[in-house]
mmCIF file of C-alpha atoms and ligand atoms in Angstrom:
data_model
loop_
_atom_site.group_PDB
_atom_site.id
_atom_site.type_symbol
_atom_site.label_atom_id
_atom_site.label_comp_id
_atom_site.label_asym_id
_atom_site.label_seq_id
_atom_site.Cartn_x
_atom_site.Cartn_y
_atom_site.Cartn_z
ATOM 1 C CA MET N 350 -85.705 -86.223 -182.011
ATOM 2 C CA ILE N 351 -85.258 -82.446 -180.877
ATOM 3 C CA VAL N 352 -81.761 -81.153 -181.332
ATOM 4 C CA THR N 353 -80.418 -77.464 -181.255
ATOM 5 C CA THR N 354 -80.158 -75.529 -184.474
ATOM 6 C CA LYS N 355 -76.243 -75.269 -183.733
ATOM 7 C CA LYS N 356 -75.982 -79.022 -184.619
ATOM 8 C CA LEU N 357 -77.990 -78.611 -187.645
ATOM 9 C CA PHE N 358 -76.149 -75.552 -188.997
ATOM 10 C CA ALA N 359 -72.865 -77.242 -188.395
ATOM 11 C CA ALA N 360 -73.944 -80.095 -190.636
ATOM 12 C CA ALA N 361 -75.431 -77.613 -193.349
ATOM 13 C CA TYR N 362 -73.010 -74.701 -193.461
ATOM 14 C CA GLY N 363 -72.085 -73.710 -196.870
ATOM 15 C CA LYS N 364 -73.842 -76.684 -198.589
ATOM 16 C CA TYR N 365 -77.437 -76.359 -198.011
ATOM 17 C CA ALA N 366 -80.062 -74.511 -195.903
ATOM 18 C CA ILE N 367 -82.323 -75.997 -193.244
ATOM 19 C CA GLY N 368 -86.102 -75.227 -193.747
ATOM 20 C CA ALA N 369 -87.758 -73.328 -190.864
ATOM 21 C CA TYR N 370 -91.456 -73.977 -191.108
ATOM 22 C CA ASN N 371 -94.094 -71.994 -189.053
ATOM 23 C CA ILE N 372 -96.967 -74.214 -187.786
ATOM 24 C CA ASN N 373 -100.128 -73.303 -185.623
ATOM 25 C CA ASN N 374 -102.375 -76.401 -185.666
ATOM 26 C CA LEU N 375 -102.526 -80.162 -185.893
ATOM 27 C CA GLU N 376 -102.869 -80.459 -189.611
ATOM 28 C CA GLN N 377 -99.799 -78.333 -190.267
ATOM 29 C CA ALA N 378 -97.859 -80.547 -187.674
ATOM 30 C CA MET N 379 -98.796 -83.650 -189.214
ATOM 31 C CA GLY N 380 -98.159 -82.421 -192.926
ATOM 32 C CA LEU N 381 -94.861 -80.740 -191.602
ATOM 33 C CA PHE N 382 -93.367 -84.247 -190.175
ATOM 34 C CA ARG N 383 -94.882 -86.382 -193.266
ATOM 35 C CA GLY N 384 -93.078 -83.875 -195.651
ATOM 36 C CA ASN N 385 -89.749 -83.892 -193.903
ATOM 37 C CA ILE N 386 -89.794 -87.638 -193.499
ATOM 38 C CA ASP N 387 -90.846 -88.280 -197.046
ATOM 39 C CA SER N 388 -88.004 -86.152 -198.415
ATOM 40 C CA LYS N 389 -85.591 -87.459 -195.655
ATOM 41 C CA ALA N 390 -84.633 -83.796 -194.327
ATOM 42 C CA PRO N 391 -83.768 -82.314 -190.857
ATOM 43 C CA PHE N 392 -85.985 -79.253 -190.372
ATOM 44 C CA ILE N 393 -86.867 -76.617 -187.895
ATOM 45 C CA ILE N 394 -90.196 -76.059 -186.431
ATOM 46 C CA GLN N 395 -90.921 -72.332 -185.693
ATOM 47 C CA ILE N 396 -93.476 -71.114 -183.358
ATOM 48 C CA SER N 397 -94.496 -67.453 -183.299
ATOM 49 C CA LYS N 398 -95.944 -65.596 -180.408
ATOM 50 C CA GLY N 399 -99.251 -65.579 -182.432
ATOM 51 C CA ALA N 400 -99.177 -69.280 -182.741
ATOM 52 C CA ARG N 401 -98.518 -69.692 -179.037
ATOM 53 C CA SER N 402 -101.592 -67.906 -178.207
ATOM 54 C CA TYR N 403 -103.669 -69.392 -181.269
ATOM 55 C CA THR N 404 -105.055 -71.974 -178.872
ATOM 56 C CA HIS N 405 -102.713 -72.430 -176.159
ATOM 57 C CA LYS N 406 -98.818 -72.831 -176.012
ATOM 58 C CA LYS N 407 -99.314 -76.121 -174.501
ATOM 59 C CA MET N 408 -101.628 -77.473 -177.256
ATOM 60 C CA LEU N 409 -98.739 -76.834 -179.714
ATOM 61 C CA GLU N 410 -96.195 -78.358 -177.452
ATOM 62 C CA GLY N 411 -98.339 -81.245 -176.824
ATOM 63 C CA LEU N 412 -98.784 -81.659 -180.964
ATOM 64 C CA ILE N 413 -95.003 -81.583 -181.425
ATOM 65 C CA THR N 414 -94.305 -84.134 -178.572
ATOM 66 C CA SER N 415 -96.712 -86.453 -180.027
ATOM 67 C CA ALA N 416 -95.483 -86.019 -183.463
ATOM 68 C CA ASN N 417 -91.924 -86.939 -182.260
ATOM 69 C CA GLU N 418 -93.604 -90.285 -181.216
ATOM 70 C CA VAL N 419 -95.479 -90.910 -184.504
ATOM 71 C CA PHE N 420 -92.421 -89.949 -186.648
ATOM 72 C CA PRO N 421 -89.542 -91.151 -184.562
ATOM 73 C CA ASP N 422 -87.047 -90.846 -187.613
ATOM 74 C CA ALA N 423 -87.591 -86.993 -187.625
ATOM 75 C CA ILE N 424 -84.743 -84.922 -186.428
ATOM 76 C CA PHE N 425 -85.719 -81.090 -185.598
ATOM 77 C CA ALA N 426 -85.230 -78.126 -183.789
ATOM 78 C CA VAL N 427 -87.982 -76.284 -182.043
ATOM 79 C CA HIS N 428 -87.529 -72.452 -182.319
ATOM 80 C CA LEU N 429 -89.271 -69.431 -181.120
ATOM 81 C CA ASP N 430 -89.686 -67.230 -184.162
ATOM 82 C CA HIS N 431 -89.479 -63.117 -183.631
ATOM 83 C CA GLY N 432 -89.604 -63.239 -179.817
ATOM 84 C CA ASP N 433 -89.601 -60.340 -177.545
ATOM 85 C CA GLU N 434 -87.601 -60.472 -174.505
ATOM 86 C CA GLU N 435 -90.285 -61.706 -172.201
ATOM 87 C CA THR N 436 -91.423 -64.374 -174.558
ATOM 88 C CA CYS N 437 -87.894 -65.622 -174.919
ATOM 89 C CA TYR N 438 -87.582 -66.062 -171.272
ATOM 90 C CA ASP N 439 -90.748 -67.994 -170.981
ATOM 91 C CA CYS N 440 -89.669 -70.193 -173.874
ATOM 92 C CA ILE N 441 -86.103 -70.737 -172.279
ATOM 93 C CA ASN N 442 -87.729 -71.602 -169.013
ATOM 94 C CA SER N 443 -90.226 -73.988 -170.373
ATOM 95 C CA GLY N 444 -87.757 -76.825 -171.245
ATOM 96 C CA PHE N 445 -89.491 -77.219 -174.460
ATOM 97 C CA TYR N 446 -87.524 -75.203 -177.029
ATOM 98 C CA SER N 447 -83.992 -75.750 -178.391
ATOM 99 C CA SER N 448 -83.606 -72.146 -179.601
ATOM 100 C CA VAL N 449 -85.110 -68.827 -179.378
ATOM 101 C CA MET N 450 -85.137 -65.667 -181.840
ATOM 102 C CA ILE N 451 -84.818 -62.257 -179.779
ATOM 103 C CA ASP N 452 -86.133 -59.656 -182.474
ATOM 104 C CA ALA N 453 -84.887 -56.308 -181.270
ATOM 105 C CA SER N 454 -84.160 -55.324 -184.804
ATOM 106 C CA HIS N 455 -86.301 -52.197 -184.432
ATOM 107 C CA GLU N 456 -84.240 -50.931 -181.591
ATOM 108 C CA PRO N 457 -81.183 -48.876 -181.878
ATOM 109 C CA PHE N 458 -77.902 -50.560 -182.656
ATOM 110 C CA ASP N 459 -76.639 -50.553 -179.029
ATOM 111 C CA LYS N 460 -79.928 -51.250 -177.582
ATOM 112 C CA ASN N 461 -80.434 -54.368 -179.671
ATOM 113 C CA ILE N 462 -77.097 -55.908 -178.766
ATOM 114 C CA GLU N 463 -77.811 -55.074 -175.066
ATOM 115 C CA ILE N 464 -81.287 -56.823 -175.264
ATOM 116 C CA THR N 465 -79.848 -59.752 -177.244
ATOM 117 C CA ARG N 466 -77.002 -60.062 -174.897
ATOM 118 C CA ARG N 467 -79.264 -60.637 -171.928
ATOM 119 C CA VAL N 468 -81.336 -63.343 -173.749
ATOM 120 C CA VAL N 469 -78.136 -65.008 -174.990
ATOM 121 C CA ASP N 470 -76.718 -65.158 -171.232
ATOM 122 C CA ALA N 471 -79.912 -66.611 -170.039
ATOM 123 C CA ALA N 472 -80.317 -69.040 -173.096
ATOM 124 C CA HIS N 473 -76.735 -70.207 -172.950
ATOM 125 C CA ALA N 474 -77.100 -71.093 -169.156
ATOM 126 C CA LYS N 475 -79.856 -73.474 -169.996
ATOM 127 C CA GLY N 476 -78.270 -75.061 -173.107
ATOM 128 C CA LEU N 477 -80.328 -73.250 -175.680
ATOM 129 C CA VAL N 478 -79.018 -71.092 -178.731
ATOM 130 C CA VAL N 479 -80.187 -67.731 -179.778
ATOM 131 C CA GLU N 480 -80.765 -66.249 -183.180
ATOM 132 C CA ALA N 481 -81.011 -62.405 -183.375
ATOM 133 C CA GLU N 482 -81.697 -59.712 -186.147
ATOM 134 C CA LEU N 483 -79.818 -56.977 -187.510
ATOM 135 C CA GLY N 484 -81.287 -54.577 -190.023
ATOM 136 C CA MET N 485 -85.035 -54.330 -191.151
ATOM 137 C CA LEU N 486 -87.034 -56.477 -193.273
ATOM 138 C CA GLY N 487 -89.511 -54.570 -195.389
ATOM 139 C CA GLY N 488 -93.283 -55.577 -194.681
ATOM 140 C CA VAL N 489 -94.983 -56.367 -191.384
ATOM 141 C CA GLU N 490 -93.243 -58.367 -188.441
ATOM 142 C CA GLU N 491 -95.142 -59.211 -185.609
ATOM 143 C CA HIS N 492 -94.701 -55.964 -183.785
ATOM 144 C CA VAL N 493 -92.790 -54.007 -186.361
ATOM 145 C CA ALA N 494 -94.115 -52.053 -189.476
ATOM 146 C CA VAL N 495 -91.409 -51.060 -191.911
ATOM 147 C CA ASP N 496 -92.642 -49.672 -195.245
ATOM 148 C CA GLU N 497 -90.803 -51.621 -198.217
ATOM 149 C CA SER N 498 -89.129 -48.602 -199.361
ATOM 150 C CA ASN N 499 -87.392 -47.870 -196.041
ATOM 151 C CA ALA N 500 -86.294 -51.480 -195.646
ATOM 152 C CA LEU N 501 -83.034 -51.163 -194.090
ATOM 153 C CA LEU N 502 -80.470 -53.703 -195.308
ATOM 154 C CA THR N 503 -77.919 -55.112 -192.892
ATOM 155 C CA ASP N 504 -74.518 -53.447 -192.761
ATOM 156 C CA PRO N 505 -71.983 -56.061 -193.061
ATOM 157 C CA ARG N 506 -69.395 -54.520 -190.835
ATOM 158 C CA GLN N 507 -71.928 -53.764 -188.134
ATOM 159 C CA ALA N 508 -72.935 -57.388 -188.531
ATOM 160 C CA ARG N 509 -69.491 -58.636 -187.221
ATOM 161 C CA GLU N 510 -69.582 -56.102 -184.331
ATOM 162 C CA PHE N 511 -73.136 -57.069 -183.467
ATOM 163 C CA VAL N 512 -72.233 -60.886 -183.436
ATOM 164 C CA GLU N 513 -69.125 -60.310 -181.283
ATOM 165 C CA ARG N 514 -70.831 -57.938 -178.602
ATOM 166 C CA SER N 515 -74.117 -59.772 -178.255
ATOM 167 C CA GLY N 516 -72.734 -63.278 -178.527
ATOM 168 C CA CYS N 517 -75.512 -64.605 -180.602
ATOM 169 C CA ASP N 518 -75.220 -67.978 -182.347
ATOM 170 C CA SER N 519 -76.978 -67.086 -185.642
ATOM 171 C CA LEU N 520 -78.078 -63.757 -187.348
ATOM 172 C CA ALA N 521 -80.953 -62.816 -189.341
ATOM 173 C CA VAL N 522 -79.817 -60.510 -192.109
ATOM 174 C CA ALA N 523 -82.060 -58.220 -193.976
ATOM 175 C CA ILE N 524 -81.013 -58.697 -197.845
ATOM 176 C CA GLY N 525 -84.151 -57.568 -199.522
ATOM 177 C CA THR N 526 -86.969 -59.744 -198.378
ATOM 178 C CA SER N 527 -89.902 -59.015 -196.637
ATOM 179 C CA HIS N 528 -92.717 -61.148 -194.742
ATOM 180 C CA GLY N 529 -96.151 -61.880 -196.482
ATOM 181 C CA ALA N 530 -97.389 -62.334 -199.813
ATOM 182 C CA PHE N 531 -96.345 -59.090 -201.295
ATOM 183 C CA LYS N 532 -92.737 -58.989 -201.144
ATOM 184 C CA PHE N 533 -91.728 -57.061 -204.362
ATOM 185 C CA SER N 534 -93.633 -54.491 -206.484
ATOM 186 C CA GLY N 535 -91.299 -54.791 -209.479
ATOM 187 C CA THR N 536 -88.086 -56.842 -210.539
ATOM 188 C CA GLN N 537 -86.354 -56.402 -207.009
ATOM 189 C CA GLY N 538 -84.804 -59.601 -205.859
ATOM 190 C CA LEU N 539 -82.079 -60.720 -203.041
ATOM 191 C CA HIS N 540 -79.090 -58.515 -202.589
ATOM 192 C CA PHE N 541 -76.317 -61.103 -202.984
ATOM 193 C CA ASP N 542 -73.620 -58.642 -202.875
ATOM 194 C CA VAL N 543 -74.699 -57.473 -199.327
ATOM 195 C CA LEU N 544 -74.959 -61.273 -198.283
ATOM 196 C CA ALA N 545 -71.421 -61.921 -199.678
ATOM 197 C CA ASP N 546 -69.972 -58.970 -197.706
ATOM 198 C CA ILE N 547 -71.623 -60.222 -194.471
ATOM 199 C CA GLN N 548 -70.228 -63.697 -195.197
ATOM 200 C CA LYS N 549 -66.634 -62.066 -195.614
ATOM 201 C CA GLU N 550 -67.071 -60.240 -192.036
ATOM 202 C CA LEU N 551 -68.347 -63.405 -190.477
ATOM 203 C CA PRO N 552 -66.847 -66.423 -192.164
ATOM 204 C CA GLY N 553 -68.526 -69.696 -191.038
ATOM 205 C CA PHE N 554 -71.164 -67.902 -189.076
ATOM 206 C CA PRO N 555 -74.676 -69.138 -189.631
ATOM 207 C CA LEU N 556 -76.905 -66.531 -191.283
ATOM 208 C CA VAL N 557 -80.759 -66.717 -191.446
ATOM 209 C CA MET N 558 -83.030 -65.546 -194.294
ATOM 210 C CA HIS N 559 -86.565 -64.521 -193.178
ATOM 211 C CA GLY N 560 -89.341 -63.574 -195.578
ATOM 212 C CA SER N 561 -88.217 -66.430 -197.933
ATOM 213 C CA SER N 562 -91.757 -67.619 -199.258
ATOM 214 C CA SER N 563 -91.811 -67.902 -203.019
ATOM 215 C CA VAL N 564 -95.540 -67.127 -203.604
ATOM 216 C CA PRO N 565 -95.968 -69.469 -206.472
ATOM 217 C CA ALA N 566 -97.701 -67.538 -209.408
ATOM 218 C CA GLU N 567 -99.909 -70.762 -210.112
ATOM 219 C CA GLU N 568 -100.941 -71.046 -206.421
ATOM 220 C CA VAL N 569 -102.105 -67.411 -206.276
ATOM 221 C CA GLU N 570 -103.882 -68.027 -209.672
ATOM 222 C CA ARG N 571 -105.791 -70.768 -208.259
ATOM 223 C CA ILE N 572 -106.682 -68.931 -205.131
ATOM 224 C CA ASN N 573 -107.809 -66.012 -207.179
ATOM 225 C CA ASN N 574 -109.819 -68.426 -209.313
ATOM 226 C CA ALA N 575 -111.625 -69.973 -206.236
ATOM 227 C CA GLY N 576 -112.758 -66.254 -205.040
ATOM 228 C CA GLY N 577 -109.402 -65.089 -203.491
ATOM 229 C CA GLN N 578 -108.208 -61.598 -204.225
ATOM 230 C CA LEU N 579 -104.541 -61.888 -203.953
ATOM 231 C CA LYS N 580 -103.422 -59.920 -207.175
ATOM 232 C CA GLY N 581 -100.020 -58.712 -207.612
ATOM 233 C CA ALA N 582 -98.547 -61.312 -204.826
ATOM 234 C CA LYS N 583 -94.932 -61.966 -205.559
ATOM 235 C CA GLY N 584 -92.212 -63.924 -203.616
ATOM 236 C CA VAL N 585 -88.650 -65.096 -203.686
ATOM 237 C CA ASP N 586 -87.353 -67.148 -206.551
ATOM 238 C CA ASP N 587 -86.560 -70.526 -204.651
ATOM 239 C CA ASN N 588 -84.250 -71.452 -207.296
ATOM 240 C CA GLN N 589 -82.006 -68.766 -205.447
ATOM 241 C CA PHE N 590 -81.932 -70.650 -202.099
ATOM 242 C CA LEU N 591 -78.853 -72.735 -202.963
ATOM 243 C CA LYS N 592 -76.983 -69.779 -203.956
ATOM 244 C CA ALA N 593 -77.683 -68.166 -200.632
ATOM 245 C CA ALA N 594 -76.725 -71.293 -198.950
ATOM 246 C CA THR N 595 -73.217 -71.109 -200.219
ATOM 247 C CA LEU N 596 -72.796 -67.527 -199.103
ATOM 248 C CA GLY N 597 -73.565 -68.549 -195.457
ATOM 249 C CA VAL N 598 -77.541 -68.748 -195.206
ATOM 250 C CA THR N 599 -78.171 -71.919 -193.234
ATOM 251 C CA LYS N 600 -81.761 -71.160 -192.176
ATOM 252 C CA VAL N 601 -84.675 -69.996 -194.399
ATOM 253 C CA ASN N 602 -87.967 -69.116 -192.934
ATOM 254 C CA ILE N 603 -91.015 -70.034 -194.545
ATOM 255 C CA ASP N 604 -94.596 -69.420 -193.489
ATOM 256 C CA THR N 605 -96.699 -67.615 -196.049
ATOM 257 C CA ASP N 606 -96.364 -70.368 -198.784
ATOM 258 C CA GLY N 607 -97.755 -72.612 -196.223
ATOM 259 C CA ARG N 608 -100.956 -70.465 -195.626
ATOM 260 C CA LEU N 609 -101.148 -70.232 -199.396
ATOM 261 C CA VAL N 610 -101.527 -73.980 -199.496
ATOM 262 C CA TRP N 611 -104.141 -73.928 -196.852
ATOM 263 C CA THR N 612 -106.085 -71.019 -198.764
ATOM 264 C CA ARG N 613 -105.845 -72.738 -202.096
ATOM 265 C CA VAL N 614 -107.045 -76.228 -200.780
ATOM 266 C CA HIS N 615 -109.915 -74.999 -198.667
ATOM 267 C CA ARG N 616 -111.149 -72.524 -201.588
ATOM 268 C CA GLU N 617 -111.150 -74.882 -204.263
ATOM 269 C CA TYR N 618 -112.737 -77.675 -202.065
ATOM 270 C CA PHE N 619 -115.716 -75.629 -200.708
ATOM 271 C CA ARG N 620 -116.113 -73.984 -204.289
ATOM 272 C CA ASP N 621 -116.335 -77.351 -205.932
ATOM 273 C CA LYS N 622 -118.311 -79.164 -203.047
ATOM 274 C CA PRO N 623 -120.738 -76.397 -201.731
ATOM 275 C CA SER N 624 -122.978 -78.861 -199.744
ATOM 276 C CA GLU N 625 -119.917 -80.304 -197.880
ATOM 277 C CA PHE N 626 -119.709 -79.479 -194.087
ATOM 278 C CA ASP N 627 -117.383 -82.183 -192.685
ATOM 279 C CA LEU N 628 -113.845 -80.691 -191.911
ATOM 280 C CA ARG N 629 -112.185 -83.974 -192.296
ATOM 281 C CA PRO N 630 -112.250 -84.659 -195.873
ATOM 282 C CA VAL N 631 -110.674 -81.135 -196.770
ATOM 283 C CA GLY N 632 -108.288 -81.563 -193.683
ATOM 284 C CA LYS N 633 -106.971 -84.663 -195.164
ATOM 285 C CA ILE N 634 -106.395 -83.080 -198.447
ATOM 286 C CA PHE N 635 -104.570 -80.229 -196.879
ATOM 287 C CA MET N 636 -102.117 -82.460 -194.772
ATOM 288 C CA GLY N 637 -101.085 -84.315 -198.027
ATOM 289 C CA GLU N 638 -100.772 -81.284 -199.977
ATOM 290 C CA TYR N 639 -98.860 -79.598 -197.030
ATOM 291 C CA ALA N 640 -96.592 -82.785 -196.904
ATOM 292 C CA ASN N 641 -95.863 -82.405 -200.600
ATOM 293 C CA PHE N 642 -95.058 -78.702 -200.512
ATOM 294 C CA ILE N 643 -92.632 -79.302 -197.605
ATOM 295 C CA ALA N 644 -90.924 -81.875 -199.427
ATOM 296 C CA HIS N 645 -90.596 -79.504 -202.559
ATOM 297 C CA LYS N 646 -89.133 -76.781 -200.527
ATOM 298 C CA ASN N 647 -86.612 -79.115 -199.042
ATOM 299 C CA GLU N 648 -85.422 -80.055 -202.680
ATOM 300 C CA LYS N 649 -85.066 -76.471 -203.343
ATOM 301 C CA LEU N 650 -83.027 -75.960 -200.244
ATOM 302 C CA GLY N 651 -80.837 -78.869 -200.637
ATOM 303 C CA SER N 652 -81.793 -80.355 -197.091
ATOM 304 C CA ALA N 653 -83.594 -83.257 -198.822
ATOM 305 C CA GLY N 654 -81.713 -86.517 -198.547
ATOM 306 C CA HIS N 655 -79.336 -85.243 -195.557
ATOM 307 C CA LEU N 656 -81.525 -86.951 -192.609
ATOM 308 C CA ASP N 657 -79.160 -90.102 -192.060
ATOM 309 C CA GLU N 658 -75.974 -88.223 -192.292
ATOM 310 C CA VAL N 659 -77.365 -85.514 -189.875
ATOM 311 C CA ARG N 660 -78.332 -88.488 -187.388
ATOM 312 C CA ALA N 661 -75.030 -89.816 -187.536
ATOM 313 C CA LEU N 662 -73.688 -86.292 -186.657
ATOM 314 C CA VAL N 663 -76.134 -85.824 -183.624
ATOM 315 C CA SER N 664 -76.248 -89.214 -181.983
HETATM 316 O O1 G3H D 1239 -92.704 -63.774 -189.500
HETATM 317 C C1 G3H D 1239 -93.703 -63.909 -188.990
HETATM 318 C C2 G3H D 1239 -94.172 -65.433 -189.293
HETATM 319 O O2 G3H D 1239 -94.821 -65.355 -190.560
HETATM 320 C C3 G3H D 1239 -95.057 -65.508 -188.067
HETATM 321 O O3 G3H D 1239 -96.343 -65.036 -188.442
HETATM 322 O O4 G3H D 1239 -96.846 -63.808 -186.319
HETATM 323 O O5 G3H D 1239 -98.752 -64.208 -187.902
HETATM 324 O O6 G3H D 1239 -97.828 -65.984 -186.550
HETATM 325 P P1 G3H D 1239 -97.485 -64.576 -187.187
HETATM 326 P P1 13P D 1240 -92.710 -65.591 -195.142
HETATM 327 O O1 13P D 1240 -93.821 -64.611 -194.781
HETATM 328 O O2 13P D 1240 -92.060 -65.173 -196.414
HETATM 329 O O3 13P D 1240 -93.170 -66.860 -195.336
HETATM 330 O O4 13P D 1240 -91.539 -65.401 -194.002
HETATM 331 C C1 13P D 1240 -91.659 -65.995 -192.810
HETATM 332 C C2 13P D 1240 -90.763 -65.825 -191.719
HETATM 333 O O5 13P D 1240 -89.978 -65.009 -191.911
HETATM 334 C C3 13P D 1240 -91.005 -66.250 -190.366
HETATM 335 O O6 13P D 1240 -90.104 -65.462 -189.497
HETATM 336 ZN ZN1 ZN D 1241 -89.464 -63.855 -190.104
#
């Protein structure tokens, strides 16, 4: 069942966070649904602009529609990740998405508000909700490159003004994370002090944490042992998700960790079976491993086990 993130956030706020997972293909879709059903968790499917054009946007929509039939117990939102204005309108008008993210965080404050407001008006008119972003994450976003040292954390007071003026339904905040596998070069971590100040300014308002992959050391080691070169990769400690949830983070974005599962499974498989050329045996292994990965993340986020309770709230 496709629902809006608004309903999921109302159920989770202050207690746990909903996992928001990016997918691009069939194997990820199967693993994602299986992992969420196995762990009895509501979830968010994220589709990036790159994912929409990897094959064809209709292919992903078809996969999700089919998965909804194959897994009738699933409860999830379908969300555009890091949209520009044009892509937001395309998704709003498609009738398929339940929420969009407008990412104008690279624009000056007033311009970010102006663009976000336009998207909010268009989305609300069709019953969709909108995530916006204020502050800049380190690392590379789809159309924004920001050096880690220049990463701009979200200003709590600006956050309140931004939400009031833009009318957005949730806000992605920069609290020290970045996208990709190389988040921290030293002992840096999440800025819980900034997050607590944002929550004080916006009590009860759903906050979103991007760049939340944990880049497990053992995963990186296995990839490197099978021919990869990901030396120095480091992510967010997933034991900190629940603390973030108590401070208002209700959506946690994870993409890179899923890509690492794909890379590890395929590198090890073809290293150990050099004469293999059938794509299905390794695809099967990946789907199982991806499902386990999703279920594990949901345990860390605290969303595992909440499916029936959320069903009662949304139906
Ligand atoms: O934040 C970006 C997401 O990880 C999506 O990545 O644009 O390569 O699909 P992508
Ligand atoms: P990661 O690169 O840490 O998985 O972050 C994904 C993300 O923020 C998608 O919007
Ligand atoms: Zn992101």
